[in-house]
GROMACS .gro file of C-alpha atoms in nm:
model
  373
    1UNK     CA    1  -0.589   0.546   3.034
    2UNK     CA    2  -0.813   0.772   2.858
    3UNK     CA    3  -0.800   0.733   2.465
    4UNK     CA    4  -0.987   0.922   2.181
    5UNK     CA    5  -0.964   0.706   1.886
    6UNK     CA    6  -0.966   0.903   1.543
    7UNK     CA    7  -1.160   0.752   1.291
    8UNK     CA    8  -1.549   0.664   1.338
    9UNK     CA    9  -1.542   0.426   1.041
   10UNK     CA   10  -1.565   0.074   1.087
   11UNK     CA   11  -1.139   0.064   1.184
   12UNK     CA   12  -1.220   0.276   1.444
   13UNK     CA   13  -1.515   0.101   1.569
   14UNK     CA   14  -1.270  -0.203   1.560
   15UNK     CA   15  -1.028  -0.052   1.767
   16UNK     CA   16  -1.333   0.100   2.019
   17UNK     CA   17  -1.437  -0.269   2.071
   18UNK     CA   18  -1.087  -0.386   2.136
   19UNK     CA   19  -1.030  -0.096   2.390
   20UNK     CA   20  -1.401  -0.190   2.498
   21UNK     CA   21  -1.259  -0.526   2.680
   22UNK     CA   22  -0.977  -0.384   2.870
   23UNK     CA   23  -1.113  -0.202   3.172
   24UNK     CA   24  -0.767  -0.012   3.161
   25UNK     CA   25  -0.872   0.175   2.869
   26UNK     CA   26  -1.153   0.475   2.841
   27UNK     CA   27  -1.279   0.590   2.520
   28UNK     CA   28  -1.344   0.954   2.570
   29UNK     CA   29  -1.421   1.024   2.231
   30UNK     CA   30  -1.412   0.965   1.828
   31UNK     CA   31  -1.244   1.210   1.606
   32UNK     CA   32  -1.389   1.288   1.258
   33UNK     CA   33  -1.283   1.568   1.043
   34UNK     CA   34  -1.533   1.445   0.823
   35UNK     CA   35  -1.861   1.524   1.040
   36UNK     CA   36  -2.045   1.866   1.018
   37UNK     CA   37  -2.172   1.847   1.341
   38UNK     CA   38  -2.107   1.630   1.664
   39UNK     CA   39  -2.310   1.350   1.663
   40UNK     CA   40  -2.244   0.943   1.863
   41UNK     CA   41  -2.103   0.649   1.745
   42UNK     CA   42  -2.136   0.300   1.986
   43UNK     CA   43  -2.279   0.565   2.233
   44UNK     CA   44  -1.950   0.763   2.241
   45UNK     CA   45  -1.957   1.152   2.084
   46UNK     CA   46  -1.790   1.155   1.760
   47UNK     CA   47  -1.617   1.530   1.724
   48UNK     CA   48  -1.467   1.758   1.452
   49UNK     CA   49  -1.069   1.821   1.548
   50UNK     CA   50  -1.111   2.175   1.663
   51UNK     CA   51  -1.422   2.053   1.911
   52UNK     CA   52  -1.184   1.809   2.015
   53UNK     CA   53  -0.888   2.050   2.096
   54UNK     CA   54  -1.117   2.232   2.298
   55UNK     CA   55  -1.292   2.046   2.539
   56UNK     CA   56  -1.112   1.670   2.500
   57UNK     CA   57  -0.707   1.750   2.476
   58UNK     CA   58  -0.666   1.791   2.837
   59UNK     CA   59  -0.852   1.482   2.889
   60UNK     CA   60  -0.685   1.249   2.648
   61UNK     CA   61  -0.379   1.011   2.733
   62UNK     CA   62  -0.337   0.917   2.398
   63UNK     CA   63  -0.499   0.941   2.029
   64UNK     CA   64  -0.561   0.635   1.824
   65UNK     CA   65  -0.544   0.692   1.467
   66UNK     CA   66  -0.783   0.404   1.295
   67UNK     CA   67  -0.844   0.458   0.957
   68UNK     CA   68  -0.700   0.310   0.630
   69UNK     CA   69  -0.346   0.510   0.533
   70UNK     CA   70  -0.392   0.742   0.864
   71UNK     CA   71  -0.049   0.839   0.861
   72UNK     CA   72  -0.128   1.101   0.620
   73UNK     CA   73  -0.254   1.290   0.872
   74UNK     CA   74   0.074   1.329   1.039
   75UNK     CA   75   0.080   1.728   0.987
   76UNK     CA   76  -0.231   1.733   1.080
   77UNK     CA   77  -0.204   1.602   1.440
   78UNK     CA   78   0.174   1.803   1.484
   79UNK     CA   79  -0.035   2.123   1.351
   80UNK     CA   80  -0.301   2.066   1.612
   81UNK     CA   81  -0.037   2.017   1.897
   82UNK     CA   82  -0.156   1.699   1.949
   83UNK     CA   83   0.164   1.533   2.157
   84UNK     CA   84   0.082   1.171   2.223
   85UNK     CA   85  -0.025   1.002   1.949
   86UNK     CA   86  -0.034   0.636   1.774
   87UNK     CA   87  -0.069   0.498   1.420
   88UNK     CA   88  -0.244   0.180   1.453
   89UNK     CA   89  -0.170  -0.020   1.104
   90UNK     CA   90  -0.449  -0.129   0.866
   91UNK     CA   91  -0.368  -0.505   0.885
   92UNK     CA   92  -0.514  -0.483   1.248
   93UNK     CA   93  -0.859  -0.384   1.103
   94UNK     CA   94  -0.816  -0.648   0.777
   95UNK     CA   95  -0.727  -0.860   0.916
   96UNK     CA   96  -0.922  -0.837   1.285
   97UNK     CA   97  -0.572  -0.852   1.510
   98UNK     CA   98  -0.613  -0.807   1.858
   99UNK     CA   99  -0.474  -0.508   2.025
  100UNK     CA  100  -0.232  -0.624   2.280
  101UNK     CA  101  -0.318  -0.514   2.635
  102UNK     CA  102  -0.004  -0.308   2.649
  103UNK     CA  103  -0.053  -0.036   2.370
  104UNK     CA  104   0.326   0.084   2.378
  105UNK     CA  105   0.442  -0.256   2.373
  106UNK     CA  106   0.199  -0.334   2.048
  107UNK     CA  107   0.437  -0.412   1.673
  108UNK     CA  108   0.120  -0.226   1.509
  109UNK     CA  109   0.101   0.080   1.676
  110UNK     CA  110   0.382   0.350   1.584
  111UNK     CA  111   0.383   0.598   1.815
  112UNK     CA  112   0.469   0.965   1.774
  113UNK     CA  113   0.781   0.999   1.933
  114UNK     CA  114   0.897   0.681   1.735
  115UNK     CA  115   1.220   0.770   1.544
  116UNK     CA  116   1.062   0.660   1.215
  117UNK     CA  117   0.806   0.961   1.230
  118UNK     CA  118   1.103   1.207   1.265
  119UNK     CA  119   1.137   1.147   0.892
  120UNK     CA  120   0.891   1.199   0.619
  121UNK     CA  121   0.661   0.957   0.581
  122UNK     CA  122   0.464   0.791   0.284
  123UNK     CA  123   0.195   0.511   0.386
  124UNK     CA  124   0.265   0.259   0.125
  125UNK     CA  125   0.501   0.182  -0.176
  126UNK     CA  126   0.526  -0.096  -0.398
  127UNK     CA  127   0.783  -0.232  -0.634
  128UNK     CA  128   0.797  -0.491  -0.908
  129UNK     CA  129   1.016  -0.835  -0.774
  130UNK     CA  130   0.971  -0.965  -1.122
  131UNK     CA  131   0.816  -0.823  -1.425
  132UNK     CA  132   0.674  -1.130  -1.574
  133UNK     CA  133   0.362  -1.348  -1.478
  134UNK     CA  134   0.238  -1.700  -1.465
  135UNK     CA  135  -0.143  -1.597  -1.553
  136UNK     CA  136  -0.057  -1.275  -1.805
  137UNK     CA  137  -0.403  -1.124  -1.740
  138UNK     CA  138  -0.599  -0.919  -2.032
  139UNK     CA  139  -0.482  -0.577  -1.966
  140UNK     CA  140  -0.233  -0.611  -1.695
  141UNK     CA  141  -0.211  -0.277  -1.531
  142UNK     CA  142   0.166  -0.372  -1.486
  143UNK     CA  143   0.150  -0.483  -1.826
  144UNK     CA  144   0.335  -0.826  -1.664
  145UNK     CA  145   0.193  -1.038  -2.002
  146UNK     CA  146   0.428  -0.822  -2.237
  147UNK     CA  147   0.764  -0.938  -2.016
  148UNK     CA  148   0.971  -1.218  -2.102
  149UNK     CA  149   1.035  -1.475  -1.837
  150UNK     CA  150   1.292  -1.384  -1.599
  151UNK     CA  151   1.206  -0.992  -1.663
  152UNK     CA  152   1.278  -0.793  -1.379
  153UNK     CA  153   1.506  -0.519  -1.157
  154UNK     CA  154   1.809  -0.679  -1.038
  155UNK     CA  155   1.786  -0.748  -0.641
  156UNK     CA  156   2.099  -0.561  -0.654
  157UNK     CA  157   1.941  -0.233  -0.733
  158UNK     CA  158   1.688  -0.324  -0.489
  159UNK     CA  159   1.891  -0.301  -0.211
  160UNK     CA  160   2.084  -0.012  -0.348
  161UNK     CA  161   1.726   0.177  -0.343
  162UNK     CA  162   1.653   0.071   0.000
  163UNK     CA  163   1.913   0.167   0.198
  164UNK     CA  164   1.900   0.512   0.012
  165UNK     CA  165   1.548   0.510   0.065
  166UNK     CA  166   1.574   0.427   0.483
  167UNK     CA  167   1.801   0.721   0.502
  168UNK     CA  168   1.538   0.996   0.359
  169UNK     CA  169   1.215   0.858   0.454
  170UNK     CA  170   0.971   0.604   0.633
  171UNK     CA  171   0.757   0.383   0.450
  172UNK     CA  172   0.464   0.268   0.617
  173UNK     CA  173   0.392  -0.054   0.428
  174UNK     CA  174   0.555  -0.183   0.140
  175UNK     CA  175   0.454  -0.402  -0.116
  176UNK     CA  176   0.605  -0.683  -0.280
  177UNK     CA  177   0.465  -0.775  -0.647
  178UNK     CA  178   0.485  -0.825  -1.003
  179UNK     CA  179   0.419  -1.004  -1.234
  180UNK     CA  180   0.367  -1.284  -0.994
  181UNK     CA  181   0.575  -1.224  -0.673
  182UNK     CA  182   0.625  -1.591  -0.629
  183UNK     CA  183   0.795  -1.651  -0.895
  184UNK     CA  184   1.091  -1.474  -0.759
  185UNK     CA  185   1.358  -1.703  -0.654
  186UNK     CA  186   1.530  -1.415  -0.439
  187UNK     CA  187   1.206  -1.313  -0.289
  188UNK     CA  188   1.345  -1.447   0.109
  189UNK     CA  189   1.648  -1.151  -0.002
  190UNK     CA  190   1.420  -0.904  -0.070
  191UNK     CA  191   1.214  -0.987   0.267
  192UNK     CA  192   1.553  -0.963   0.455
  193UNK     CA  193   1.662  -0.642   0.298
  194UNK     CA  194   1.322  -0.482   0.418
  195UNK     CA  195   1.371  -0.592   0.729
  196UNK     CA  196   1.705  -0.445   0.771
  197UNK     CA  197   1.699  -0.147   0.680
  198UNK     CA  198   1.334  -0.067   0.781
  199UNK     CA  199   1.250  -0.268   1.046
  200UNK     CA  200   0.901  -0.091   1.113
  201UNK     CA  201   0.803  -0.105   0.797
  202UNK     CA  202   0.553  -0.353   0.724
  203UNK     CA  203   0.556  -0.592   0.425
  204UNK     CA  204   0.300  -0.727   0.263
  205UNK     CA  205   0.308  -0.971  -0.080
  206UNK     CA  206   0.063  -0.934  -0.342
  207UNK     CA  207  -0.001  -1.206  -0.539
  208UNK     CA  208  -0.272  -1.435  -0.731
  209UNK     CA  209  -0.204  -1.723  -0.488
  210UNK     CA  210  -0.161  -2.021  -0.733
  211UNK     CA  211   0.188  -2.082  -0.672
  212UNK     CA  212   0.173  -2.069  -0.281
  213UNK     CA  213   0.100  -2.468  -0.201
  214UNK     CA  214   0.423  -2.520  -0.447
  215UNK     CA  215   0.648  -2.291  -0.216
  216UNK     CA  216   0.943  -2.467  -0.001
  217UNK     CA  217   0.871  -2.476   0.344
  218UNK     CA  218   1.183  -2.207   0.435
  219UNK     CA  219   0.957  -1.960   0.224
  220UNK     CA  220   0.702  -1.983   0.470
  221UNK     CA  221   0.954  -1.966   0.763
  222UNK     CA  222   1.074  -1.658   0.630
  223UNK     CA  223   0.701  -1.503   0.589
  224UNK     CA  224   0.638  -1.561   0.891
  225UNK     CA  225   0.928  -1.450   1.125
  226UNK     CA  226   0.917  -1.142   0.949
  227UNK     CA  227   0.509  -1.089   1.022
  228UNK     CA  228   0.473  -1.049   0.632
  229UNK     CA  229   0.158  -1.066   0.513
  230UNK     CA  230   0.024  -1.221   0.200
  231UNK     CA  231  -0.282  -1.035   0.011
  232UNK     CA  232  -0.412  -1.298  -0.258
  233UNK     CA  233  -0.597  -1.136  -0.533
  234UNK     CA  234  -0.866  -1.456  -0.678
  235UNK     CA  235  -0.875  -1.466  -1.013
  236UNK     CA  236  -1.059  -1.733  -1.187
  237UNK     CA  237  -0.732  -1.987  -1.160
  238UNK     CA  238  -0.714  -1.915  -0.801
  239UNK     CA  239  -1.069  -2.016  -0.748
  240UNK     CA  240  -1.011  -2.359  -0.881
  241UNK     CA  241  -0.701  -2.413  -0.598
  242UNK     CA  242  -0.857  -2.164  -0.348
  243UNK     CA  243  -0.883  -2.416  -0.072
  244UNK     CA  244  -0.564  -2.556  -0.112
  245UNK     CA  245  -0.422  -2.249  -0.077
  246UNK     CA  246  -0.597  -2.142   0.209
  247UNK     CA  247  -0.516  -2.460   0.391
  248UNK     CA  248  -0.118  -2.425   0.297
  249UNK     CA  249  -0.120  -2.049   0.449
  250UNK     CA  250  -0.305  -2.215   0.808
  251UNK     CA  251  -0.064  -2.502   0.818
  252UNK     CA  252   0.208  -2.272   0.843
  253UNK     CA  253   0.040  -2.010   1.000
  254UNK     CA  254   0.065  -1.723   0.780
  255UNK     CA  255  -0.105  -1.387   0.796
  256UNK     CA  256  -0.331  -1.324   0.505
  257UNK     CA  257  -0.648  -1.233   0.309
  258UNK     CA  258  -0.862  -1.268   0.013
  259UNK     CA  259  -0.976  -1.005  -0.176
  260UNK     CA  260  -1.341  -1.035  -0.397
  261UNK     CA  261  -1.310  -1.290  -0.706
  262UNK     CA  262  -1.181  -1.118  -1.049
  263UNK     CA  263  -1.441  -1.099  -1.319
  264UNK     CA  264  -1.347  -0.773  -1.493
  265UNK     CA  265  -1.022  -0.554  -1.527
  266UNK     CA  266  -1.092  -0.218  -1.653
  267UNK     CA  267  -0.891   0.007  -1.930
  268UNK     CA  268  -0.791   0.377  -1.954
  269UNK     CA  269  -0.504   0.477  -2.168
  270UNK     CA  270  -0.607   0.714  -2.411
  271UNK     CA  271  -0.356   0.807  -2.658
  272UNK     CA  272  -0.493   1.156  -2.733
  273UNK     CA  273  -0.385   1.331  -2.446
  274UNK     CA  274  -0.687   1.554  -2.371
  275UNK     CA  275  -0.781   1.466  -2.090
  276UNK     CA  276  -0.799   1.689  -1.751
  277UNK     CA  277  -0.545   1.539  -1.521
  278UNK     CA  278  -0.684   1.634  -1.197
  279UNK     CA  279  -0.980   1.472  -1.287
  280UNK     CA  280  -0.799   1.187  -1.419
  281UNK     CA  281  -0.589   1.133  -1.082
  282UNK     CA  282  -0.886   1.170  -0.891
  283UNK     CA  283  -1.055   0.866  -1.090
  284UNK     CA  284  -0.772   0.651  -1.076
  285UNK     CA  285  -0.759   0.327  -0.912
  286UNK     CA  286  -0.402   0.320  -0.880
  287UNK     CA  287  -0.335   0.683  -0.789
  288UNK     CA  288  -0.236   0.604  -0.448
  289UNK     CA  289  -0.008   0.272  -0.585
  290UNK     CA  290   0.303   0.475  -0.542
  291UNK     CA  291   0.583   0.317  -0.700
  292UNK     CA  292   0.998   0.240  -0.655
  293UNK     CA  293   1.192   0.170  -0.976
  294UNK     CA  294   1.563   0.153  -1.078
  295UNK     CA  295   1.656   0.478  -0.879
  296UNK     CA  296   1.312   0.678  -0.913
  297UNK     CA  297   0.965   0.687  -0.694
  298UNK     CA  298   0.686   0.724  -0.940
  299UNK     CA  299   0.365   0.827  -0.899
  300UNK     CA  300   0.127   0.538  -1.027
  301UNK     CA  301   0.273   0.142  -1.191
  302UNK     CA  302   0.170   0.317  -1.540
  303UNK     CA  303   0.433   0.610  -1.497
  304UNK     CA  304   0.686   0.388  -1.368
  305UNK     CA  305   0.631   0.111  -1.642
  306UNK     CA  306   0.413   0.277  -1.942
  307UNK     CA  307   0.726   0.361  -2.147
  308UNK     CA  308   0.747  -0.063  -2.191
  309UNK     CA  309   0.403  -0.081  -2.265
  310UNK     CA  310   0.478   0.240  -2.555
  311UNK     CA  311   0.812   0.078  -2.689
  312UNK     CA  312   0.691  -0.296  -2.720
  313UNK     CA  313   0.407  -0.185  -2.974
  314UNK     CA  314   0.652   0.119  -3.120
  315UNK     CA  315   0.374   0.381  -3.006
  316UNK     CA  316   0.540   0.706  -3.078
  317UNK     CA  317   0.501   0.838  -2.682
  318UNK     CA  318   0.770   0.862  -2.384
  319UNK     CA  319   0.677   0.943  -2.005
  320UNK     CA  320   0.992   1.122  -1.807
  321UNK     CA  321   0.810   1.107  -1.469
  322UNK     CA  322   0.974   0.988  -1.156
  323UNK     CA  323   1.160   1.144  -0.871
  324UNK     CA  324   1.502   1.027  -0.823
  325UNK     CA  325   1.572   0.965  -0.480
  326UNK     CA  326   1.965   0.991  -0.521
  327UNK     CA  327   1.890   1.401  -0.600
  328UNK     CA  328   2.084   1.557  -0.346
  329UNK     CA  329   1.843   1.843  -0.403
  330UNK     CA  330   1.512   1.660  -0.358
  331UNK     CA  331   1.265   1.773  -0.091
  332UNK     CA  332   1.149   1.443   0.055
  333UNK     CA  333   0.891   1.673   0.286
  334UNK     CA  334   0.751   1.775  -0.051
  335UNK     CA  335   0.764   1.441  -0.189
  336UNK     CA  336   0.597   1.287   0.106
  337UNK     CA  337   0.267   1.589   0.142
  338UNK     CA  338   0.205   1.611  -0.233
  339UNK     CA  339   0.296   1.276  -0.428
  340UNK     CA  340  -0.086   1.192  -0.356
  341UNK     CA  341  -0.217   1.510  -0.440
  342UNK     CA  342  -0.111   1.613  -0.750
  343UNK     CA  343  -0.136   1.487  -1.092
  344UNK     CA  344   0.168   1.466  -1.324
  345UNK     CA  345   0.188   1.499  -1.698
  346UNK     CA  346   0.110   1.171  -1.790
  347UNK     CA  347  -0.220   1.170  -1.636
  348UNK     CA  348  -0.376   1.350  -1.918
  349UNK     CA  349  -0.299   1.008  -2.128
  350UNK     CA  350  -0.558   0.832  -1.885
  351UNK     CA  351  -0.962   0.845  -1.969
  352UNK     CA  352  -1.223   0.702  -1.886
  353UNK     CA  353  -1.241   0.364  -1.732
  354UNK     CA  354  -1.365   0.102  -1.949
  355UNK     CA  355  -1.451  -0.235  -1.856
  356UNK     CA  356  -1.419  -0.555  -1.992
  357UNK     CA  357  -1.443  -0.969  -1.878
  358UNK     CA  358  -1.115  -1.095  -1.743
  359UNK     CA  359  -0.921  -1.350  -1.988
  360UNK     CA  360  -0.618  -1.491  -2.027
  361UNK     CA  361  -0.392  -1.314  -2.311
  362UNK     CA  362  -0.063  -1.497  -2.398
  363UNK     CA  363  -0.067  -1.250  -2.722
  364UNK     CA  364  -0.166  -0.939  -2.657
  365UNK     CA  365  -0.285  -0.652  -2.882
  366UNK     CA  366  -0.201  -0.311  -2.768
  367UNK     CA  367  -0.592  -0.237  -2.793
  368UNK     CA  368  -0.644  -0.408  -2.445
  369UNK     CA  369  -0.510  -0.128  -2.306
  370UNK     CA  370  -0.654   0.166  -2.500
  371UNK     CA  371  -0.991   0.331  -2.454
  372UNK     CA  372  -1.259   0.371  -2.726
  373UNK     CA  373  -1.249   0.753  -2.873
   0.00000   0.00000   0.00000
């Protein structure tokens, strides 16, 4: 099989190694629309997509798509004519998964004449299973140390939003958070509904890991029939039970990883309004952190859950952003090509960055939130 993997990055040169073993496979090429010129990665010519069209397309069996959130590029390869084509899924790379030696048989490829990419597709949304937090961080981008314990969207709601949701679009990945996402004593229901109603989509939990050697053994079943996988953000608590943690996940052999140790959380609400918003998107850390609550899909967590943060300390501001996905009108094509790519109103309310050393804050000021003028 002849295969041009798109994506000369480090995925990609994953994926090339993988293929590299399997004397099935021939890597004809990498695809970059990023390079000005052709030029050779691992001895193999990297090419723009045009070059490609022109002297590899009639060549190729298949195109690879390795890169973080590649399945934005969907219009990209249907523009191009492209006709065989698979969306290999950034846990591979992350977490260094082994291709299987039968691509079309592979969980973590989707390939393009997969039912799922007749719809439109966003790579990754994320929801809140519990507003509330066991470690109610300084500045909580969720703003999880302002909810009261047992905060949260009803699971019924949930579900209602899923199965609307599975009927309108595919969802790539989804994440499961908070607030602490353990501390949800439905989260097995909301793994299940997933599963149901969007059986390719993958789910991943985000969480700060503290709780996990605490969780009942059925938990873990549940994690792992379903191939969910657990990213553990270390904070400073997390350090001090890291290994115990680490050793609960391998004793019941659960996917995860660790990202880099927590020692600052940054700040960028600024109450003025003045600020640019493109530029302000195009700065943000969270601007690709799309977000499902009660009935809407928000841009960002702070345009899904800033009008909490504004009512708690009786600042005199409202957001209406959102897109309701029961709109009988609404143009999930739209949705899906521009959600990323443009800025809403409330983006003129974010500044600068600031940062500061991660604490604890049990009673929070609305200052750890707002910018310096």
């Amino acid at each position: 099989m002849n295969i041009a993997i798109w994506g000369a990055g480090k995925f990609g040169q994953y994926i090339f190694s993988q293929l590299k073993a399997n004397s099935d496979m021939q890597v004809c090429c990498f695809i970059d629309s990023k390079i000005q010129e052709n030029g050779l990665c691992q001895g193999i010519e990297v090419v723009s997509p045009e070059v490609y069209m022109r002297h590899y397309d009639f060549k190729t069996d298949v195109v690879l798509v390795a890169f973080l959130d590649g399945i934005t590029i969907l219009k990209q390869l249907r523009n191009l004519g492209i006709k065989k084509f698979g969306f290999i899924h950034k846990r591979v790379y992350r977490l260094k998964l082994p291709l299987q030696h039968s691509l079309e048989r592979d969980s973590n490829i989707l390939w393009s004449d997969d039912e799922e990419l007749k719809k439109p597709c966003l790579e990754t949304l994320e929801t809140n299973v519990v507003d509330y937090c066991n470690m109610n961080c300084k500045g909580c981008s969720h703003f999880s140390n302002l909810f009261p314990k047992g905060s949260g969207i009803p699971f019924e709601v949930f579900e209602r939003d899923i199965k609307q949701l599975s009927k309108k679009i595919f969802v790539s990945q989804f994440n499961l958070l908070g607030g602490e996402v353990f501390l949800s004593d439905r989260l097995m229901d909301y793994i299940a509904c997933l599963k149901k109603h969007m059986p390719k989509t993958k789910i991943e939990l985000v969480s700060n890991g503290v709780l996990i050697p605490r969780q009942e053994k059925k938990i873990f079943e549940c994690i792992r029939e379903n191939e969910v996988i657990i990213s553990i953000t270390e904070y400073p608590p997390t350090s001090v039970v890291l290994a115990k943690i680490i050793d609960t996940l391998n004793q019941n052999h659960i996917m995860y990883y660790i990202r880099p140790l927590v020692e600052t959380f940054g700040k960028n609400i600024d109450l003025s309004g003045i600020n640019d918003p493109i530029k302000a998107m195009v700065s943000c850390r969270e601007s690709t952190c799309q977000f499902l609550r009660d009935g809407k899909i928000y841009k960002c967590p702070f345009s899904a859950l800033g009008n909490y943060y504004f009512s708690f300390f009786n600042i005199p501001q409202r957001s209406n952003e959102g897109y309701d996905i029961f709109d009988e009108n609404r143009d999930w094509m739209f949705l899906a090509e521009n959600i990323r790519k443009e800025p809403i109103a409330l983006c003129q309310y974010c500044g600068r960055e600031e940062q500061f050393a991660w604490e604890i804050s049990n009673d929070p000021d609305k200052n750890e939130w707002l910018i310096s003028n």
